[in-house]
Amino acid sequence: MLAALGLLDGRRATTHWRQADELAQLHPQVRVQADVLHIADGPVWTSAGITAGVDLALSLVETDLGAECARRVARELVVFLHRSGGQAQFSTSLRTPVTTHARLRELMESVQADPAAPHTVDSMARAVALSSRQLTRLFQQELATTPARWLELVRLDHAKQLLLDGHSVTESAQLSGFGSDETLRRAFWRHLHTTPSDYRDHFATSSGTDVGAKPLSSEV
């Protein structure tokens, strides 16, 4: 609504990650930033969704009344005053468009079925009888990305699920094809602006944990 009224023209703004691409396409004059929870540009504040609206409201309180007041409000609501990372950690990393190219689709299905295999751009190109340059051009035409970036996102999605299934960071790195903890951490930070451990702590099931043992003060 703000964009349709022209109130976001030339301004930075955000919305829920599912609608960020649509907002950018419908209103190219808006500088959409899809990986933030909320953002202020002049007198206009936007957030990524309902819960992110709480983050925005706390930021407004902090701006108007100071950090101590905002901390008191956060404690009362039992929420973080500032959440780490952006909304990319909540989204599906691999939002690849559907391709009608038969050989490329077969390649993608094969890689997704076994992301830990020693895939490279060269090996993927050989699998579809193309040169690396031709494969890169095909990925750009069909998916608007590169083979290397797509492969990293496939492995990242797999690593995220492994972490949530209870695997350690080291196991997740090895089973997803990243190989080392450090490589996995770099990928997490590059795409999600958080660490594997923090991601697991925030999104893993609380089943079997002693929630009552966690002090209230740690929530803020």
PDB file of N, CA, C and O in Angstrom, residues 142-194:
ATOM      1  N   GLU A 142      18.403 -19.535 -17.660  1.00  0.00           N
ATOM      2  CA  GLU A 142      17.257 -20.253 -17.120  1.00  0.00           C
ATOM      3  C   GLU A 142      16.926 -19.888 -15.669  1.00  0.00           C
ATOM      4  O   GLU A 142      15.761 -19.857 -15.282  1.00  0.00           O
ATOM      5  N   LEU A 143      17.988 -19.625 -14.864  1.00  0.00           N
ATOM      6  CA  LEU A 143      17.785 -19.483 -13.423  1.00  0.00           C
ATOM      7  C   LEU A 143      18.290 -18.164 -12.848  1.00  0.00           C
ATOM      8  O   LEU A 143      18.126 -17.915 -11.655  1.00  0.00           O
ATOM      9  N   ALA A 144      18.907 -17.342 -13.684  1.00  0.00           N
ATOM     10  CA  ALA A 144      19.430 -16.043 -13.245  1.00  0.00           C
ATOM     11  C   ALA A 144      20.409 -16.181 -12.082  1.00  0.00           C
ATOM     12  O   ALA A 144      20.415 -15.388 -11.131  1.00  0.00           O
ATOM     13  N   THR A 145      21.247 -17.210 -12.134  1.00  0.00           N
ATOM     14  CA  THR A 145      22.288 -17.406 -11.125  1.00  0.00           C
ATOM     15  C   THR A 145      23.430 -18.170 -11.779  1.00  0.00           C
ATOM     16  O   THR A 145      23.394 -18.455 -12.972  1.00  0.00           O
ATOM     17  N   THR A 146      24.451 -18.489 -11.000  1.00  0.00           N
ATOM     18  CA  THR A 146      25.585 -19.252 -11.515  1.00  0.00           C
ATOM     19  C   THR A 146      25.536 -20.675 -10.965  1.00  0.00           C
ATOM     20  O   THR A 146      24.924 -20.922  -9.922  1.00  0.00           O
ATOM     21  N   PRO A 147      26.171 -21.628 -11.635  1.00  0.00           N
ATOM     22  CA  PRO A 147      26.196 -22.997 -11.113  1.00  0.00           C
ATOM     23  C   PRO A 147      26.806 -23.080  -9.717  1.00  0.00           C
ATOM     24  O   PRO A 147      26.297 -23.811  -8.857  1.00  0.00           O
ATOM     25  N   ALA A 148      27.879 -22.329  -9.477  1.00  0.00           N
ATOM     26  CA  ALA A 148      28.551 -22.383  -8.171  1.00  0.00           C
ATOM     27  C   ALA A 148      27.657 -21.844  -7.069  1.00  0.00           C
ATOM     28  O   ALA A 148      27.577 -22.426  -5.973  1.00  0.00           O
ATOM     29  N   ARG A 149      26.975 -20.738  -7.334  1.00  0.00           N
ATOM     30  CA  ARG A 149      26.089 -20.170  -6.312  1.00  0.00           C
ATOM     31  C   ARG A 149      24.912 -21.104  -6.054  1.00  0.00           C
ATOM     32  O   ARG A 149      24.521 -21.315  -4.908  1.00  0.00           O
ATOM     33  N   TRP A 150      24.345 -21.660  -7.114  1.00  0.00           N
ATOM     34  CA  TRP A 150      23.225 -22.580  -6.937  1.00  0.00           C
ATOM     35  C   TRP A 150      23.647 -23.799  -6.120  1.00  0.00           C
ATOM     36  O   TRP A 150      22.931 -24.231  -5.211  1.00  0.00           O
ATOM     37  N   LEU A 151      24.809 -24.362  -6.425  1.00  0.00           N
ATOM     38  CA  LEU A 151      25.307 -25.530  -5.686  1.00  0.00           C
ATOM     39  C   LEU A 151      25.491 -25.192  -4.214  1.00  0.00           C
ATOM     40  O   LEU A 151      25.144 -25.987  -3.333  1.00  0.00           O
ATOM     41  N   GLU A 152      26.026 -24.013  -3.934  1.00  0.00           N
ATOM     42  CA  GLU A 152      26.217 -23.625  -2.536  1.00  0.00           C
ATOM     43  C   GLU A 152      24.887 -23.523  -1.805  1.00  0.00           C
ATOM     44  O   GLU A 152      24.776 -23.923  -0.639  1.00  0.00           O
ATOM     45  N   LEU A 153      23.860 -23.005  -2.470  1.00  0.00           N
ATOM     46  CA  LEU A 153      22.549 -22.884  -1.836  1.00  0.00           C
ATOM     47  C   LEU A 153      21.902 -24.250  -1.611  1.00  0.00           C
ATOM     48  O   LEU A 153      21.226 -24.463  -0.607  1.00  0.00           O
ATOM     49  N   VAL A 154      22.112 -25.177  -2.547  1.00  0.00           N
ATOM     50  CA  VAL A 154      21.618 -26.546  -2.356  1.00  0.00           C
ATOM     51  C   VAL A 154      22.244 -27.144  -1.106  1.00  0.00           C
ATOM     52  O   VAL A 154      21.568 -27.729  -0.251  1.00  0.00           O
ATOM     53  N   ARG A 155      23.567 -26.991  -0.989  1.00  0.00           N
ATOM     54  CA  ARG A 155      24.264 -27.539   0.169  1.00  0.00           C
ATOM     55  C   ARG A 155      23.876 -26.819   1.453  1.00  0.00           C
ATOM     56  O   ARG A 155      23.777 -27.435   2.517  1.00  0.00           O
ATOM     57  N   LEU A 156      23.636 -25.527   1.363  1.00  0.00           N
ATOM     58  CA  LEU A 156      23.231 -24.762   2.543  1.00  0.00           C
ATOM     59  C   LEU A 156      21.879 -25.228   3.048  1.00  0.00           C
ATOM     60  O   LEU A 156      21.683 -25.416   4.253  1.00  0.00           O
ATOM     61  N   ASP A 157      20.919 -25.424   2.141  1.00  0.00           N
ATOM     62  CA  ASP A 157      19.612 -25.931   2.551  1.00  0.00           C
ATOM     63  C   ASP A 157      19.738 -27.295   3.218  1.00  0.00           C
ATOM     64  O   ASP A 157      19.080 -27.578   4.222  1.00  0.00           O
ATOM     65  N   HIS A 158      20.601 -28.145   2.670  1.00  0.00           N
ATOM     66  CA  HIS A 158      20.796 -29.476   3.244  1.00  0.00           C
ATOM     67  C   HIS A 158      21.451 -29.367   4.619  1.00  0.00           C
ATOM     68  O   HIS A 158      21.042 -30.070   5.563  1.00  0.00           O
ATOM     69  N   ALA A 159      22.432 -28.495   4.760  1.00  0.00           N
ATOM     70  CA  ALA A 159      23.113 -28.314   6.046  1.00  0.00           C
ATOM     71  C   ALA A 159      22.149 -27.791   7.103  1.00  0.00           C
ATOM     72  O   ALA A 159      22.197 -28.212   8.270  1.00  0.00           O
ATOM     73  N   LYS A 160      21.276 -26.876   6.716  1.00  0.00           N
ATOM     74  CA  LYS A 160      20.283 -26.347   7.661  1.00  0.00           C
ATOM     75  C   LYS A 160      19.412 -27.470   8.215  1.00  0.00           C
ATOM     76  O   LYS A 160      19.161 -27.550   9.420  1.00  0.00           O
ATOM     77  N   GLN A 161      18.953 -28.344   7.330  1.00  0.00           N
ATOM     78  CA  GLN A 161      18.104 -29.445   7.779  1.00  0.00           C
ATOM     79  C   GLN A 161      18.879 -30.425   8.646  1.00  0.00           C
ATOM     80  O   GLN A 161      18.348 -30.944   9.639  1.00  0.00           O
ATOM     81  N   LEU A 162      20.137 -30.696   8.296  1.00  0.00           N
ATOM     82  CA  LEU A 162      20.962 -31.592   9.112  1.00  0.00           C
ATOM     83  C   LEU A 162      21.129 -31.052  10.530  1.00  0.00           C
ATOM     84  O   LEU A 162      21.043 -31.791  11.506  1.00  0.00           O
ATOM     85  N   LEU A 163      21.366 -29.749  10.644  1.00  0.00           N
ATOM     86  CA  LEU A 163      21.503 -29.126  11.963  1.00  0.00           C
ATOM     87  C   LEU A 163      20.222 -29.282  12.775  1.00  0.00           C
ATOM     88  O   LEU A 163      20.254 -29.590  13.965  1.00  0.00           O
ATOM     89  N   LEU A 164      19.083 -29.066  12.115  1.00  0.00           N
ATOM     90  CA  LEU A 164      17.805 -29.183  12.816  1.00  0.00           C
ATOM     91  C   LEU A 164      17.474 -30.630  13.167  1.00  0.00           C
ATOM     92  O   LEU A 164      16.713 -30.880  14.104  1.00  0.00           O
ATOM     93  N   ASP A 165      18.069 -31.569  12.427  1.00  0.00           N
ATOM     94  CA  ASP A 165      17.856 -32.991  12.724  1.00  0.00           C
ATOM     95  C   ASP A 165      18.750 -33.489  13.851  1.00  0.00           C
ATOM     96  O   ASP A 165      18.681 -34.670  14.216  1.00  0.00           O
ATOM     97  N   GLY A 166      19.623 -32.614  14.377  1.00  0.00           N
ATOM     98  CA  GLY A 166      20.443 -32.984  15.518  1.00  0.00           C
ATOM     99  C   GLY A 166      21.903 -33.251  15.232  1.00  0.00           C
ATOM    100  O   GLY A 166      22.661 -33.621  16.136  1.00  0.00           O
ATOM    101  N   HIS A 167      22.326 -33.073  13.983  1.00  0.00           N
ATOM    102  CA  HIS A 167      23.737 -33.282  13.663  1.00  0.00           C
ATOM    103  C   HIS A 167      24.580 -32.111  14.165  1.00  0.00           C
ATOM    104  O   HIS A 167      24.107 -30.980  14.259  1.00  0.00           O
ATOM    105  N   SER A 168      25.822 -32.395  14.460  1.00  0.00           N
ATOM    106  CA  SER A 168      26.749 -31.350  14.889  1.00  0.00           C
ATOM    107  C   SER A 168      27.124 -30.481  13.697  1.00  0.00           C
ATOM    108  O   SER A 168      26.848 -30.830  12.536  1.00  0.00           O
ATOM    109  N   VAL A 169      27.787 -29.365  13.972  1.00  0.00           N
ATOM    110  CA  VAL A 169      28.240 -28.488  12.893  1.00  0.00           C
ATOM    111  C   VAL A 169      29.206 -29.232  11.983  1.00  0.00           C
ATOM    112  O   VAL A 169      29.123 -29.145  10.756  1.00  0.00           O
ATOM    113  N   THR A 170      30.125 -29.990  12.581  1.00  0.00           N
ATOM    114  CA  THR A 170      31.103 -30.745  11.797  1.00  0.00           C
ATOM    115  C   THR A 170      30.421 -31.787  10.914  1.00  0.00           C
ATOM    116  O   THR A 170      30.726 -31.918   9.721  1.00  0.00           O
ATOM    117  N   GLU A 171      29.485 -32.540  11.496  1.00  0.00           N
ATOM    118  CA  GLU A 171      28.765 -33.554  10.718  1.00  0.00           C
ATOM    119  C   GLU A 171      27.958 -32.908   9.594  1.00  0.00           C
ATOM    120  O   GLU A 171      27.925 -33.406   8.465  1.00  0.00           O
ATOM    121  N   SER A 172      27.316 -31.796   9.897  1.00  0.00           N
ATOM    122  CA  SER A 172      26.507 -31.107   8.894  1.00  0.00           C
ATOM    123  C   SER A 172      27.369 -30.605   7.747  1.00  0.00           C
ATOM    124  O   SER A 172      26.967 -30.667   6.578  1.00  0.00           O
ATOM    125  N   ALA A 173      28.552 -30.112   8.085  1.00  0.00           N
ATOM    126  CA  ALA A 173      29.468 -29.628   7.049  1.00  0.00           C
ATOM    127  C   ALA A 173      29.891 -30.770   6.127  1.00  0.00           C
ATOM    128  O   ALA A 173      29.930 -30.620   4.895  1.00  0.00           O
ATOM    129  N   GLN A 174      30.195 -31.912   6.704  1.00  0.00           N
ATOM    130  CA  GLN A 174      30.660 -33.043   5.911  1.00  0.00           C
ATOM    131  C   GLN A 174      29.535 -33.669   5.098  1.00  0.00           C
ATOM    132  O   GLN A 174      29.696 -33.966   3.909  1.00  0.00           O
ATOM    133  N   LEU A 175      28.370 -33.843   5.702  1.00  0.00           N
ATOM    134  CA  LEU A 175      27.259 -34.524   5.038  1.00  0.00           C
ATOM    135  C   LEU A 175      26.570 -33.661   3.981  1.00  0.00           C
ATOM    136  O   LEU A 175      25.851 -34.185   3.129  1.00  0.00           O
ATOM    137  N   SER A 176      26.793 -32.357   4.046  1.00  0.00           N
ATOM    138  CA  SER A 176      26.167 -31.468   3.068  1.00  0.00           C
ATOM    139  C   SER A 176      27.101 -31.115   1.917  1.00  0.00           C
ATOM    140  O   SER A 176      26.680 -30.477   0.947  1.00  0.00           O
ATOM    141  N   GLY A 177      28.372 -31.513   2.034  1.00  0.00           N
ATOM    142  CA  GLY A 177      29.307 -31.253   0.952  1.00  0.00           C
ATOM    143  C   GLY A 177      30.211 -30.055   1.160  1.00  0.00           C
ATOM    144  O   GLY A 177      31.054 -29.762   0.313  1.00  0.00           O
ATOM    145  N   PHE A 178      30.067 -29.354   2.286  1.00  0.00           N
ATOM    146  CA  PHE A 178      30.941 -28.205   2.540  1.00  0.00           C
ATOM    147  C   PHE A 178      32.336 -28.648   2.983  1.00  0.00           C
ATOM    148  O   PHE A 178      33.304 -27.914   2.796  1.00  0.00           O
ATOM    149  N   GLY A 179      32.413 -29.802   3.625  1.00  0.00           N
ATOM    150  CA  GLY A 179      33.710 -30.361   3.968  1.00  0.00           C
ATOM    151  C   GLY A 179      34.233 -29.956   5.325  1.00  0.00           C
ATOM    152  O   GLY A 179      34.599 -30.804   6.132  1.00  0.00           O
ATOM    153  N   SER A 180      34.289 -28.664   5.604  1.00  0.00           N
ATOM    154  CA  SER A 180      34.861 -28.206   6.870  1.00  0.00           C
ATOM    155  C   SER A 180      33.906 -27.257   7.584  1.00  0.00           C
ATOM    156  O   SER A 180      33.044 -26.628   6.958  1.00  0.00           O
ATOM    157  N   ASP A 181      34.087 -27.171   8.913  1.00  0.00           N
ATOM    158  CA  ASP A 181      33.278 -26.255   9.717  1.00  0.00           C
ATOM    159  C   ASP A 181      33.410 -24.824   9.212  1.00  0.00           C
ATOM    160  O   ASP A 181      32.416 -24.093   9.112  1.00  0.00           O
ATOM    161  N   GLU A 182      34.628 -24.424   8.891  1.00  0.00           N
ATOM    162  CA  GLU A 182      34.877 -23.046   8.503  1.00  0.00           C
ATOM    163  C   GLU A 182      34.177 -22.701   7.186  1.00  0.00           C
ATOM    164  O   GLU A 182      33.617 -21.617   7.041  1.00  0.00           O
ATOM    165  N   THR A 183      34.205 -23.610   6.237  1.00  0.00           N
ATOM    166  CA  THR A 183      33.524 -23.374   4.964  1.00  0.00           C
ATOM    167  C   THR A 183      32.025 -23.243   5.183  1.00  0.00           C
ATOM    168  O   THR A 183      31.362 -22.381   4.584  1.00  0.00           O
ATOM    169  N   LEU A 184      31.468 -24.073   6.048  1.00  0.00           N
ATOM    170  CA  LEU A 184      30.036 -23.996   6.362  1.00  0.00           C
ATOM    171  C   LEU A 184      29.710 -22.679   7.053  1.00  0.00           C
ATOM    172  O   LEU A 184      28.713 -22.020   6.724  1.00  0.00           O
ATOM    173  N   ARG A 185      30.557 -22.270   7.998  1.00  0.00           N
ATOM    174  CA  ARG A 185      30.320 -21.007   8.706  1.00  0.00           C
ATOM    175  C   ARG A 185      30.346 -19.819   7.743  1.00  0.00           C
ATOM    176  O   ARG A 185      29.523 -18.901   7.845  1.00  0.00           O
ATOM    177  N   ARG A 186      31.282 -19.837   6.809  1.00  0.00           N
ATOM    178  CA  ARG A 186      31.367 -18.735   5.845  1.00  0.00           C
ATOM    179  C   ARG A 186      30.108 -18.669   4.982  1.00  0.00           C
ATOM    180  O   ARG A 186      29.600 -17.593   4.684  1.00  0.00           O
ATOM    181  N   ALA A 187      29.609 -19.844   4.573  1.00  0.00           N
ATOM    182  CA  ALA A 187      28.392 -19.876   3.756  1.00  0.00           C
ATOM    183  C   ALA A 187      27.192 -19.382   4.554  1.00  0.00           C
ATOM    184  O   ALA A 187      26.354 -18.634   4.034  1.00  0.00           O
ATOM    185  N   PHE A 188      27.099 -19.790   5.811  1.00  0.00           N
ATOM    186  CA  PHE A 188      26.002 -19.320   6.660  1.00  0.00           C
ATOM    187  C   PHE A 188      26.055 -17.806   6.803  1.00  0.00           C
ATOM    188  O   PHE A 188      25.025 -17.121   6.701  1.00  0.00           O
ATOM    189  N   TRP A 189      27.230 -17.282   7.041  1.00  0.00           N
ATOM    190  CA  TRP A 189      27.341 -15.844   7.248  1.00  0.00           C
ATOM    191  C   TRP A 189      27.069 -15.079   5.959  1.00  0.00           C
ATOM    192  O   TRP A 189      26.416 -14.034   5.979  1.00  0.00           O
ATOM    193  N   ARG A 190      27.544 -15.611   4.847  1.00  0.00           N
ATOM    194  CA  ARG A 190      27.371 -14.939   3.557  1.00  0.00           C
ATOM    195  C   ARG A 190      25.891 -14.842   3.168  1.00  0.00           C
ATOM    196  O   ARG A 190      25.435 -13.816   2.667  1.00  0.00           O
ATOM    197  N   HIS A 191      25.136 -15.911   3.428  1.00  0.00           N
ATOM    198  CA  HIS A 191      23.748 -15.942   2.968  1.00  0.00           C
ATOM    199  C   HIS A 191      22.726 -15.623   4.065  1.00  0.00           C
ATOM    200  O   HIS A 191      21.659 -15.084   3.769  1.00  0.00           O
ATOM    201  N   LEU A 192      23.038 -15.961   5.314  1.00  0.00           N
ATOM    202  CA  LEU A 192      22.060 -15.834   6.390  1.00  0.00           C
ATOM    203  C   LEU A 192      22.455 -14.831   7.471  1.00  0.00           C
ATOM    204  O   LEU A 192      21.653 -14.517   8.344  1.00  0.00           O
ATOM    205  N   HIS A 193      23.704 -14.369   7.428  1.00  0.00           N
ATOM    206  CA  HIS A 193      24.200 -13.421   8.432  1.00  0.00           C
ATOM    207  C   HIS A 193      24.052 -13.954   9.847  1.00  0.00           C
ATOM    208  O   HIS A 193      23.694 -13.225  10.774  1.00  0.00           O
ATOM    209  N   THR A 194      24.292 -15.229  10.009  1.00  0.00           N
ATOM    210  CA  THR A 194      24.300 -15.854  11.322  1.00  0.00           C
ATOM    211  C   THR A 194      25.260 -17.029  11.258  1.00  0.00           C
ATOM    212  O   THR A 194      25.872 -17.287  10.228  1.00  0.00           O
TER     213      THR A 194
END
